[in-house]
mmCIF file of C-alpha atoms in Angstrom:
data_model
loop_
_atom_site.group_PDB
_atom_site.id
_atom_site.type_symbol
_atom_site.label_atom_id
_atom_site.label_comp_id
_atom_site.label_asym_id
_atom_site.label_seq_id
_atom_site.Cartn_x
_atom_site.Cartn_y
_atom_site.Cartn_z
ATOM 1 C CA LEU P 20 -20.057 10.229 20.413
ATOM 2 C CA GLN P 21 -22.066 6.931 20.950
ATOM 3 C CA MET P 22 -24.397 8.448 22.820
ATOM 4 C CA VAL P 23 -25.927 10.812 19.773
ATOM 5 C CA VAL P 24 -25.251 8.654 16.740
ATOM 6 C CA MET P 25 -28.728 7.151 17.022
ATOM 7 C CA PRO P 26 -30.602 10.669 17.693
ATOM 8 C CA LEU P 27 -28.142 12.458 15.003
ATOM 9 C CA VAL P 28 -28.756 9.221 12.285
ATOM 10 C CA PHE P 29 -32.773 9.943 12.922
ATOM 11 C CA VAL P 30 -32.768 13.310 12.732
ATOM 12 C CA SER P 31 -30.718 14.197 10.103
ATOM 13 C CA ILE P 32 -32.387 11.468 7.455
ATOM 14 C CA VAL P 33 -35.802 13.191 8.499
ATOM 15 C CA GLY P 34 -34.215 16.933 8.501
ATOM 16 C CA ALA P 35 -32.702 15.956 5.145
ATOM 17 C CA PHE P 36 -36.798 15.308 3.441
ATOM 18 C CA THR P 37 -37.519 18.935 4.942
ATOM 19 C CA LYS P 38 -35.089 20.506 3.849
ATOM 20 C CA LEU P 39 -35.040 19.800 0.392
ATOM 21 C CA LYS P 40 -35.881 21.963 -2.142
ATOM 22 C CA LEU P 41 -37.043 19.986 -4.873
ATOM 23 C CA THR P 42 -38.650 17.057 -3.990
ATOM 24 C CA LYS P 43 -39.627 15.737 -7.546
ATOM 25 C CA ASN P 44 -35.651 15.028 -7.312
ATOM 26 C CA ILE P 45 -36.317 12.848 -4.580
ATOM 27 C CA GLY P 46 -36.404 9.499 -5.770
ATOM 28 C CA LYS P 47 -33.044 10.630 -7.870
ATOM 29 C CA ILE P 48 -31.403 11.948 -5.169
ATOM 30 C CA SER P 49 -31.706 8.670 -2.868
ATOM 31 C CA PHE P 50 -30.718 6.730 -5.903
ATOM 32 C CA LEU P 51 -27.611 8.271 -6.691
ATOM 33 C CA VAL P 52 -26.318 9.015 -3.626
ATOM 34 C CA ILE P 53 -26.794 5.047 -2.623
ATOM 35 C CA ALA P 54 -25.478 3.687 -5.532
ATOM 36 C CA ILE P 55 -22.688 6.382 -5.336
ATOM 37 C CA LEU P 56 -22.272 4.788 -2.368
ATOM 38 C CA LEU P 57 -22.492 1.141 -2.868
ATOM 39 C CA GLY P 58 -20.513 1.716 -6.453
ATOM 40 C CA THR P 59 -17.233 2.894 -4.610
ATOM 41 C CA THR P 60 -17.802 0.443 -2.160
ATOM 42 C CA ALA P 61 -17.591 -2.570 -4.859
ATOM 43 C CA VAL P 62 -14.580 -0.537 -6.085
ATOM 44 C CA SER P 63 -12.912 -0.447 -2.819
ATOM 45 C CA ALA P 64 -13.381 -4.255 -2.269
ATOM 46 C CA ALA P 65 -11.497 -4.292 -5.720
ATOM 47 C CA ILE P 66 -8.752 -2.610 -4.760
ATOM 48 C CA GLY P 67 -8.497 -4.366 -1.250
ATOM 49 C CA ILE P 68 -8.470 -7.612 -2.898
ATOM 50 C CA GLY P 69 -6.004 -6.602 -5.451
ATOM 51 C CA SER P 70 -3.425 -5.487 -2.302
ATOM 52 C CA ALA P 71 -3.712 -8.785 -0.421
ATOM 53 C CA LEU P 72 -2.745 -10.448 -3.446
ATOM 54 C CA GLY P 73 -0.463 -8.220 -4.395
ATOM 55 C CA PHE P 74 1.478 -8.734 -0.903
ATOM 56 C CA GLY P 75 0.993 -11.903 -0.797
ATOM 57 C CA LEU P 76 -1.077 -11.763 2.287
ATOM 58 C CA ASP P 77 -1.388 -15.291 4.189
ATOM 59 C CA GLY P 78 -3.769 -15.193 6.531
ATOM 60 C CA ILE P 79 -2.703 -19.259 7.528
ATOM 61 C CA LYS P 80 0.421 -17.739 8.691
ATOM 62 C CA LEU P 81 -1.160 -15.992 11.473
ATOM 63 C CA THR P 82 -0.726 -17.380 15.281
ATOM 64 C CA ALA P 83 -3.070 -16.250 17.790
ATOM 65 C CA GLY P 84 -2.147 -14.912 21.603
ATOM 66 C CA ASP P 85 -3.839 -14.290 24.823
ATOM 67 C CA ALA P 86 -5.529 -11.080 23.637
ATOM 68 C CA GLU P 87 -6.197 -12.715 20.198
ATOM 69 C CA ASN P 88 -7.569 -15.769 21.573
ATOM 70 C CA ALA P 89 -9.733 -13.628 24.306
ATOM 71 C CA ARG P 90 -11.393 -11.877 21.523
ATOM 72 C CA ASN P 91 -12.298 -14.439 19.109
ATOM 73 C CA GLU P 92 -14.402 -15.848 22.426
ATOM 74 C CA LEU P 93 -16.028 -12.631 22.224
ATOM 75 C CA LEU P 94 -16.662 -12.944 18.633
ATOM 76 C CA LYS P 95 -18.113 -16.074 18.670
ATOM 77 C CA GLU P 96 -21.205 -14.704 20.496
ATOM 78 C CA LYS P 97 -21.573 -12.422 17.021
ATOM 79 C CA VAL P 98 -20.994 -14.941 14.936
ATOM 80 C CA VAL P 99 -24.122 -17.501 16.259
ATOM 81 C CA GLY P 100 -26.626 -15.458 14.835
ATOM 82 C CA VAL P 101 -24.795 -14.627 11.663
ATOM 83 C CA GLU P 102 -23.781 -17.707 10.702
ATOM 84 C CA SER P 103 -27.272 -18.946 11.132
ATOM 85 C CA MET P 104 -29.010 -16.788 8.561
ATOM 86 C CA THR P 105 -29.237 -16.324 4.621
ATOM 87 C CA LEU P 106 -27.954 -13.417 2.841
ATOM 88 C CA PRO P 107 -31.742 -13.114 2.389
ATOM 89 C CA GLN P 108 -32.952 -13.240 5.313
ATOM 90 C CA GLN P 109 -29.580 -10.873 6.536
ATOM 91 C CA ILE P 110 -31.435 -8.068 4.004
ATOM 92 C CA VAL P 111 -34.693 -8.732 5.750
ATOM 93 C CA GLU P 112 -32.806 -8.063 8.691
ATOM 94 C CA LEU P 113 -32.285 -4.789 7.913
ATOM 95 C CA ILE P 114 -35.779 -3.741 8.320
ATOM 96 C CA PRO P 115 -36.952 -2.775 11.583
ATOM 97 C CA SER P 116 -39.598 -4.905 13.355
ATOM 98 C CA ASN P 117 -39.610 -2.257 16.365
ATOM 99 C CA PRO P 118 -38.126 1.462 15.212
ATOM 100 C CA PHE P 119 -38.364 2.171 19.063
ATOM 101 C CA LEU P 120 -36.331 -0.876 20.184
ATOM 102 C CA ASP P 121 -33.552 -0.098 16.886
ATOM 103 C CA LEU P 122 -33.150 3.928 18.214
ATOM 104 C CA THR P 123 -31.480 2.209 21.403
ATOM 105 C CA GLY P 124 -28.882 0.454 18.974
ATOM 106 C CA ALA P 125 -29.667 -3.195 20.757
ATOM 107 C CA ARG P 126 -29.083 -5.006 17.536
ATOM 108 C CA PRO P 127 -25.797 -4.919 15.247
ATOM 109 C CA THR P 128 -27.932 -3.462 12.445
ATOM 110 C CA SER P 129 -29.669 -0.853 14.327
ATOM 111 C CA THR P 130 -28.058 1.801 12.282
ATOM 112 C CA ILE P 131 -29.536 1.136 8.585
ATOM 113 C CA ALA P 132 -32.845 0.183 10.932
ATOM 114 C CA VAL P 133 -32.734 3.754 11.737
ATOM 115 C CA VAL P 134 -32.091 4.490 8.478
ATOM 116 C CA ILE P 135 -35.017 3.181 7.169
ATOM 117 C CA PHE P 136 -37.406 4.214 9.726
ATOM 118 C CA ALA P 137 -36.309 7.610 9.265
ATOM 119 C CA ALA P 138 -36.784 7.490 5.107
ATOM 120 C CA PHE P 139 -40.465 6.666 5.863
ATOM 121 C CA ILE P 140 -41.039 9.323 7.988
ATOM 122 C CA GLY P 141 -39.628 11.618 5.269
ATOM 123 C CA VAL P 142 -41.815 10.101 2.450
ATOM 124 C CA ALA P 143 -45.034 10.243 4.409
ATOM 125 C CA TYR P 144 -44.335 14.077 5.425
ATOM 126 C CA LEU P 145 -43.642 14.693 1.455
ATOM 127 C CA GLY P 146 -47.163 13.317 1.327
ATOM 128 C CA ILE P 147 -48.535 15.201 3.996
ATOM 129 C CA LYS P 148 -46.680 18.458 2.496
ATOM 130 C CA ARG P 149 -48.925 18.119 -0.261
ATOM 131 C CA LYS P 150 -52.128 17.707 1.026
ATOM 132 C CA GLU P 151 -51.954 19.347 4.325
ATOM 133 C CA PRO P 152 -48.898 21.944 3.950
ATOM 134 C CA GLU P 153 -49.910 23.727 6.989
ATOM 135 C CA LYS P 154 -49.382 20.436 9.124
ATOM 136 C CA ALA P 155 -45.931 19.802 7.413
ATOM 137 C CA GLU P 156 -44.704 23.321 7.761
ATOM 138 C CA PHE P 157 -45.243 22.384 11.591
ATOM 139 C CA PHE P 158 -43.802 19.240 11.447
ATOM 140 C CA ALA P 159 -40.666 20.526 9.269
ATOM 141 C CA LYS P 160 -40.457 23.659 12.572
ATOM 142 C CA ILE P 161 -40.223 20.511 14.779
ATOM 143 C CA ILE P 162 -37.517 18.330 13.024
ATOM 144 C CA ASP P 163 -35.459 21.829 12.272
ATOM 145 C CA THR P 164 -35.639 22.536 16.301
ATOM 146 C CA LEU P 165 -35.188 18.868 16.973
ATOM 147 C CA TYR P 166 -31.431 19.079 14.581
ATOM 148 C CA SER P 167 -30.804 22.131 16.334
ATOM 149 C CA ILE P 168 -30.695 20.851 19.826
ATOM 150 C CA THR P 169 -29.181 17.840 18.464
ATOM 151 C CA MET P 170 -26.564 19.647 16.710
ATOM 152 C CA ARG P 171 -25.925 21.843 19.894
ATOM 153 C CA VAL P 172 -25.535 18.537 21.691
ATOM 154 C CA VAL P 173 -23.101 17.047 19.831
ATOM 155 C CA THR P 174 -21.029 20.627 19.364
ATOM 156 C CA LEU P 175 -20.797 20.029 23.197
ATOM 157 C CA ILE P 176 -19.347 16.692 23.012
ATOM 158 C CA LEU P 177 -16.899 17.415 20.522
ATOM 159 C CA ARG P 178 -15.333 20.348 22.553
ATOM 160 C CA LEU P 179 -14.465 17.426 24.705
ATOM 161 C CA THR P 180 -13.321 15.242 22.088
ATOM 162 C CA PRO P 181 -9.583 16.310 21.791
ATOM 163 C CA TYR P 182 -9.063 15.267 25.581
ATOM 164 C CA GLY P 183 -10.260 11.873 24.393
ATOM 165 C CA ILE P 184 -8.603 11.491 21.382
ATOM 166 C CA LEU P 185 -5.301 12.146 23.807
ATOM 167 C CA ALA P 186 -6.699 9.265 26.223
ATOM 168 C CA ILE P 187 -7.444 6.902 23.133
ATOM 169 C CA ILE P 188 -3.851 7.642 21.509
ATOM 170 C CA THR P 189 -2.061 7.395 24.731
ATOM 171 C CA LYS P 190 -3.864 3.840 25.811
ATOM 172 C CA VAL P 191 -2.923 2.628 22.395
ATOM 173 C CA ALA P 192 0.500 3.518 22.515
ATOM 174 C CA ALA P 193 0.620 1.854 26.590
ATOM 175 C CA THR P 194 -1.195 -1.315 25.252
ATOM 176 C CA SER P 195 -0.280 -2.427 21.763
ATOM 177 C CA ASP P 196 2.006 -5.373 21.429
ATOM 178 C CA TYR P 197 4.634 -3.762 19.185
ATOM 179 C CA ASP P 198 6.369 -7.012 18.431
ATOM 180 C CA ALA P 199 2.578 -8.364 16.953
ATOM 181 C CA ILE P 200 2.758 -4.918 15.181
ATOM 182 C CA VAL P 201 5.639 -5.358 13.502
ATOM 183 C CA LYS P 202 4.803 -9.150 12.486
ATOM 184 C CA LEU P 203 1.473 -7.725 11.021
ATOM 185 C CA GLY P 204 3.819 -4.983 9.339
ATOM 186 C CA LYS P 205 2.907 -6.454 5.663
ATOM 187 C CA PHE P 206 -0.666 -6.229 6.492
ATOM 188 C CA VAL P 207 -0.853 -2.470 7.858
ATOM 189 C CA VAL P 208 1.049 -1.684 5.233
ATOM 190 C CA ALA P 209 -0.919 -3.419 2.305
ATOM 191 C CA SER P 210 -4.173 -1.949 4.011
ATOM 192 C CA TYR P 211 -2.879 1.878 3.760
ATOM 193 C CA VAL P 212 -1.694 1.422 0.044
ATOM 194 C CA ALA P 213 -5.533 0.112 -0.819
ATOM 195 C CA LEU P 214 -7.180 2.879 1.056
ATOM 196 C CA ILE P 215 -4.870 5.574 -0.515
ATOM 197 C CA LEU P 216 -5.604 4.284 -3.701
ATOM 198 C CA MET P 217 -9.446 4.179 -3.072
ATOM 199 C CA PHE P 218 -8.703 8.287 -2.031
ATOM 200 C CA ILE P 219 -7.375 8.420 -5.298
ATOM 201 C CA VAL P 220 -10.163 6.850 -6.917
ATOM 202 C CA HIS P 221 -12.604 9.403 -4.998
ATOM 203 C CA LEU P 222 -10.033 12.508 -6.378
ATOM 204 C CA LEU P 223 -10.741 11.254 -9.668
ATOM 205 C CA LEU P 224 -14.425 11.163 -9.776
ATOM 206 C CA LEU P 225 -14.477 14.393 -8.943
ATOM 207 C CA THR P 226 -11.756 15.215 -11.841
ATOM 208 C CA PHE P 227 -14.711 13.077 -14.405
ATOM 209 C CA ALA P 228 -17.151 15.656 -12.799
ATOM 210 C CA LYS P 229 -14.996 18.859 -13.660
ATOM 211 C CA LEU P 230 -14.113 19.796 -10.479
ATOM 212 C CA ASN P 231 -11.091 20.234 -8.601
ATOM 213 C CA PRO P 232 -9.510 17.762 -6.720
ATOM 214 C CA VAL P 233 -6.979 20.042 -5.069
ATOM 215 C CA ASN P 234 -9.611 22.117 -3.709
ATOM 216 C CA TYR P 235 -11.546 18.841 -2.363
ATOM 217 C CA VAL P 236 -8.551 17.809 -0.414
ATOM 218 C CA LYS P 237 -7.958 21.443 1.221
ATOM 219 C CA LYS P 238 -11.260 22.062 1.993
ATOM 220 C CA GLY P 239 -11.768 18.628 3.227
ATOM 221 C CA MET P 240 -8.829 18.261 5.103
ATOM 222 C CA PRO P 241 -10.181 19.015 8.455
ATOM 223 C CA THR P 242 -12.768 16.801 8.444
ATOM 224 C CA LEU P 243 -10.948 13.837 7.303
ATOM 225 C CA THR P 244 -8.409 14.650 9.587
ATOM 226 C CA PHE P 245 -10.973 14.381 12.758
ATOM 227 C CA ALA P 246 -12.329 11.183 11.458
ATOM 228 C CA PHE P 247 -8.865 9.655 11.161
ATOM 229 C CA SER P 248 -7.844 10.196 14.746
ATOM 230 C CA SER P 249 -11.409 9.925 16.143
ATOM 231 C CA ARG P 250 -12.679 6.927 14.162
ATOM 232 C CA SER P 251 -15.862 7.454 14.305
ATOM 233 C CA SER P 252 -17.620 8.368 11.570
ATOM 234 C CA ALA P 253 -20.857 8.780 13.068
ATOM 235 C CA GLY P 254 -18.544 11.685 15.478
ATOM 236 C CA THR P 255 -17.859 13.275 12.462
ATOM 237 C CA LEU P 256 -21.063 13.486 11.035
ATOM 238 C CA PRO P 257 -21.757 17.077 11.842
ATOM 239 C CA MET P 258 -18.546 18.184 10.580
ATOM 240 C CA THR P 259 -19.484 15.947 7.256
ATOM 241 C CA ILE P 260 -22.277 18.018 6.528
ATOM 242 C CA LYS P 261 -21.061 21.565 7.621
ATOM 243 C CA THR P 262 -17.781 20.539 4.976
ATOM 244 C CA GLN P 263 -19.991 19.632 2.173
ATOM 245 C CA THR P 264 -22.513 22.788 2.371
ATOM 246 C CA LYS P 265 -20.470 25.434 3.389
ATOM 247 C CA ASP P 266 -16.859 24.312 1.650
ATOM 248 C CA PHE P 267 -18.418 22.505 -1.483
ATOM 249 C CA GLY P 268 -21.638 24.252 -2.674
ATOM 250 C CA VAL P 269 -24.035 20.945 -2.022
ATOM 251 C CA SER P 270 -27.218 21.905 -0.966
ATOM 252 C CA GLU P 271 -28.406 21.178 2.640
ATOM 253 C CA GLY P 272 -30.963 18.332 1.941
ATOM 254 C CA ILE P 273 -28.115 16.015 -0.234
ATOM 255 C CA ALA P 274 -25.815 16.570 2.566
ATOM 256 C CA ASN P 275 -27.793 15.425 4.893
ATOM 257 C CA PHE P 276 -28.811 12.471 2.848
ATOM 258 C CA ALA P 277 -24.893 11.799 2.187
ATOM 259 C CA GLY P 278 -23.875 12.263 5.425
ATOM 260 C CA SER P 279 -26.453 9.768 6.843
ATOM 261 C CA PHE P 280 -26.494 7.470 4.364
ATOM 262 C CA GLY P 281 -22.923 7.092 4.627
ATOM 263 C CA LEU P 282 -22.909 5.847 7.954
ATOM 264 C CA SER P 283 -24.600 3.287 7.215
ATOM 265 C CA ILE P 284 -24.011 2.569 3.772
ATOM 266 C CA GLY P 285 -21.315 1.796 1.744
ATOM 267 C CA GLN P 286 -18.449 2.569 4.016
ATOM 268 C CA ASN P 287 -15.427 2.358 1.252
ATOM 269 C CA GLY P 288 -12.949 1.365 4.202
ATOM 270 C CA CYS P 289 -14.676 -0.426 6.922
ATOM 271 C CA ALA P 290 -16.877 -2.450 4.652
ATOM 272 C CA GLY P 291 -15.486 -2.354 1.326
ATOM 273 C CA ILE P 292 -11.116 -3.180 1.704
ATOM 274 C CA TYR P 293 -11.180 -4.602 5.346
ATOM 275 C CA PRO P 294 -13.670 -7.452 4.879
ATOM 276 C CA ALA P 295 -12.163 -7.736 1.239
ATOM 277 C CA MET P 296 -8.631 -8.332 2.444
ATOM 278 C CA LEU P 297 -9.607 -10.640 5.019
ATOM 279 C CA ALA P 298 -11.325 -12.935 2.753
ATOM 280 C CA VAL P 299 -8.369 -13.565 0.194
ATOM 281 C CA MET P 300 -6.345 -14.365 3.518
ATOM 282 C CA VAL P 301 -8.268 -16.951 4.537
ATOM 283 C CA ALA P 302 -9.814 -18.187 1.156
ATOM 284 C CA PRO P 303 -6.629 -20.535 0.808
ATOM 285 C CA SER P 304 -7.556 -22.365 4.066
ATOM 286 C CA ALA P 305 -10.839 -23.227 2.735
ATOM 287 C CA GLY P 306 -9.630 -24.592 -0.610
ATOM 288 C CA ILE P 307 -11.173 -21.733 -2.420
ATOM 289 C CA ASP P 308 -8.346 -19.923 -5.148
ATOM 290 C CA PRO P 309 -8.226 -16.356 -4.366
ATOM 291 C CA THR P 310 -7.411 -15.415 -7.637
ATOM 292 C CA SER P 311 -10.308 -17.370 -9.411
ATOM 293 C CA ILE P 312 -12.459 -14.590 -11.522
ATOM 294 C CA SER P 313 -15.810 -16.536 -9.649
ATOM 295 C CA PHE P 314 -14.265 -15.823 -6.641
ATOM 296 C CA ILE P 315 -13.454 -12.185 -7.137
ATOM 297 C CA ILE P 316 -16.691 -11.171 -8.623
ATOM 298 C CA THR P 317 -18.948 -13.013 -5.777
ATOM 299 C CA LEU P 318 -16.822 -11.459 -3.019
ATOM 300 C CA ILE P 319 -17.210 -7.803 -4.574
ATOM 301 C CA ILE P 320 -20.936 -8.510 -4.821
ATOM 302 C CA VAL P 321 -21.260 -9.893 -1.104
ATOM 303 C CA VAL P 322 -19.108 -7.089 -0.070
ATOM 304 C CA ALA P 323 -21.100 -4.488 -1.236
ATOM 305 C CA ILE P 324 -24.409 -5.616 -0.134
ATOM 306 C CA SER P 325 -22.569 -6.354 3.102
ATOM 307 C CA SER P 326 -21.768 -2.721 3.448
ATOM 308 C CA PHE P 327 -25.494 -1.917 4.426
ATOM 309 C CA GLY P 328 -26.229 -1.460 8.012
ATOM 310 C CA VAL P 329 -22.401 -1.463 9.413
ATOM 311 C CA ALA P 330 -22.584 1.352 11.962
ATOM 312 C CA GLY P 331 -20.605 4.311 11.597
ATOM 313 C CA VAL P 332 -18.986 3.636 15.273
ATOM 314 C CA GLY P 333 -15.963 1.240 16.916
ATOM 315 C CA GLY P 334 -16.636 -2.068 15.839
ATOM 316 C CA GLY P 335 -18.098 -1.578 12.022
ATOM 317 C CA ALA P 336 -15.310 -2.885 10.265
ATOM 318 C CA THR P 337 -15.503 -6.476 12.745
ATOM 319 C CA PHE P 338 -19.252 -7.224 12.124
ATOM 320 C CA ALA P 339 -18.704 -5.817 8.442
ATOM 321 C CA ALA P 340 -15.726 -8.741 8.233
ATOM 322 C CA LEU P 341 -18.018 -10.911 9.681
ATOM 323 C CA ILE P 342 -20.984 -10.704 7.559
ATOM 324 C CA VAL P 343 -18.701 -11.646 4.498
ATOM 325 C CA LEU P 344 -16.601 -14.116 5.714
ATOM 326 C CA SER P 345 -20.022 -16.078 7.067
ATOM 327 C CA VAL P 346 -21.646 -15.417 3.829
ATOM 328 C CA LEU P 347 -18.893 -17.260 2.056
ATOM 329 C CA ASN P 348 -18.331 -20.242 4.333
ATOM 330 C CA LEU P 349 -14.790 -18.652 5.493
ATOM 331 C CA PRO P 350 -12.990 -19.183 8.962
ATOM 332 C CA VAL P 351 -13.935 -16.378 10.796
ATOM 333 C CA ALA P 352 -11.101 -16.089 13.374
ATOM 334 C CA ILE P 353 -8.704 -13.896 11.310
ATOM 335 C CA VAL P 354 -10.980 -11.011 12.930
ATOM 336 C CA GLY P 355 -9.624 -11.644 16.027
ATOM 337 C CA LEU P 356 -6.079 -12.299 14.524
ATOM 338 C CA LEU P 357 -5.574 -8.441 13.933
ATOM 339 C CA ILE P 358 -6.468 -7.198 16.830
ATOM 340 C CA SER P 359 -3.275 -5.649 17.699
ATOM 341 C CA VAL P 360 -3.246 -3.378 14.730
ATOM 342 C CA GLU P 361 -6.867 -2.758 14.766
ATOM 343 C CA PRO P 362 -6.914 0.929 15.881
ATOM 344 C CA LEU P 363 -3.791 1.311 13.815
ATOM 345 C CA ILE P 364 -5.507 0.642 10.633
ATOM 346 C CA ASP P 365 -9.085 1.400 12.005
ATOM 347 C CA MET P 366 -7.705 5.200 11.765
ATOM 348 C CA GLY P 367 -7.643 5.555 7.791
ATOM 349 C CA ARG P 368 -10.364 3.469 7.096
ATOM 350 C CA THR P 369 -12.812 6.094 8.803
ATOM 351 C CA ALA P 370 -10.971 8.960 6.806
ATOM 352 C CA LEU P 371 -11.832 7.242 3.918
ATOM 353 C CA ASN P 372 -15.444 6.343 4.890
ATOM 354 C CA VAL P 373 -15.901 10.181 5.421
ATOM 355 C CA SER P 374 -14.274 10.889 2.440
ATOM 356 C CA GLY P 375 -16.941 8.481 0.440
ATOM 357 C CA ALA P 376 -19.786 10.353 1.847
ATOM 358 C CA MET P 377 -19.004 13.403 1.206
ATOM 359 C CA THR P 378 -17.904 12.399 -2.462
ATOM 360 C CA ALA P 379 -21.537 11.295 -2.557
ATOM 361 C CA GLY P 380 -22.613 14.350 -1.463
ATOM 362 C CA VAL P 381 -20.355 16.291 -4.411
ATOM 363 C CA LEU P 382 -21.300 14.440 -6.789
ATOM 364 C CA THR P 383 -25.043 13.743 -6.400
ATOM 365 C CA SER P 384 -25.262 17.603 -6.054
ATOM 366 C CA LYS P 385 -23.909 18.483 -9.117
ATOM 367 C CA ALA P 386 -25.738 15.743 -11.317
ATOM 368 C CA THR P 387 -28.889 17.068 -9.604
ATOM 369 C CA GLY P 388 -28.156 20.597 -10.655
ATOM 370 C CA GLU P 389 -28.299 21.257 -6.617
ATOM 371 C CA PHE P 390 -24.793 22.435 -6.590
ATOM 372 C CA GLU P 391 -23.082 26.096 -6.212
ATOM 373 C CA SER P 392 -19.437 26.017 -8.054
ATOM 374 C CA GLU P 393 -18.372 28.798 -6.974
ATOM 375 C CA VAL P 394 -18.613 28.021 -3.113
ATOM 376 C CA TYR P 395 -16.701 24.878 -4.279
ATOM 377 C CA GLN P 396 -13.827 26.821 -6.276
ATOM 378 C CA GLN P 397 -13.486 29.717 -3.590
ATOM 379 C CA PRO P 398 -10.539 29.527 -1.103
ATOM 380 C CA ASN P 399 -10.953 28.354 2.278
ATOM 381 C CA VAL P 400 -12.372 31.318 4.498
ATOM 382 C CA VAL P 401 -11.032 30.900 8.083
ATOM 383 C CA GLU P 402 -14.003 31.764 10.437
ATOM 384 C CA ALA P 403 -13.440 34.260 13.408
#
């Protein structure tokens, strides 16, 4: 799954531009998708804060074992680069200086860098389409071919995924420290309460848009279940796009935009709820009152901005937490202390990430008039 992330993100973003029916809406589409992703991330951060405060979570009471100490040693290497940068520097870091290097996934922010580079290619394509339509048409055919081949590779990998998931679950069950999980049970429960509440927010947004949330749950459940079990937003991307187009009636271009942007911008679970909860837990150790309005507002803003560039593969939540905690000058050791329950919570976070991306696609498509209501309303059709 990690092997195909970068090719998939690049081809999907560029393909989103070549498949857009109404190029005049490109600015509106991009703005709406990103605004919804960031807006829901801010809401998820607020919910995460409320859950942590409501359950009385306190990071000071956590103790580190051998596994946690080992994890913290590994995290120190990542923190060195993060702590040395200001927030503006971190934002600048998102822009690729060498896109070919970022295509290798060499940097923590490589995913968003590839998205930005692909967006430039897409905008350039739209310019060529107006001036030299023949060349643009030829380029579009190349991208469509690459997209088909890449999706075929993903299909081959997805056929092996059930065996991989079985191995992952077996490993987690065999190696998990259940005593530690019991001790951290309150954090697990608080996390899932926040995740469920945010999923309800997604359903409320769809309801406000006059769309039946029950249809969303029924048709989206296979994709959300796959995201839950695989713990990979990137690996779920093909299903995320297909569900939007085939089941929800979202236009192909917007589905590609929402799905691809959702991999690296505004992940509601990994970049929203998780960092916010950790910040609230460790704030008292830094002499900060986590219930103060100024701290809460600052935290929500930092979480939303920091959600740019969180990779849709394993470790994305860890990177997001490191960014948020370091920007707020809070201790980052707590990230390693939660290693025992990380896989358990990551399943729910990933499913929420994917739900956020699909919700953004549906709402954007509805707002821009590129939405087939009859497709969304019709019942599931089982493919032969």
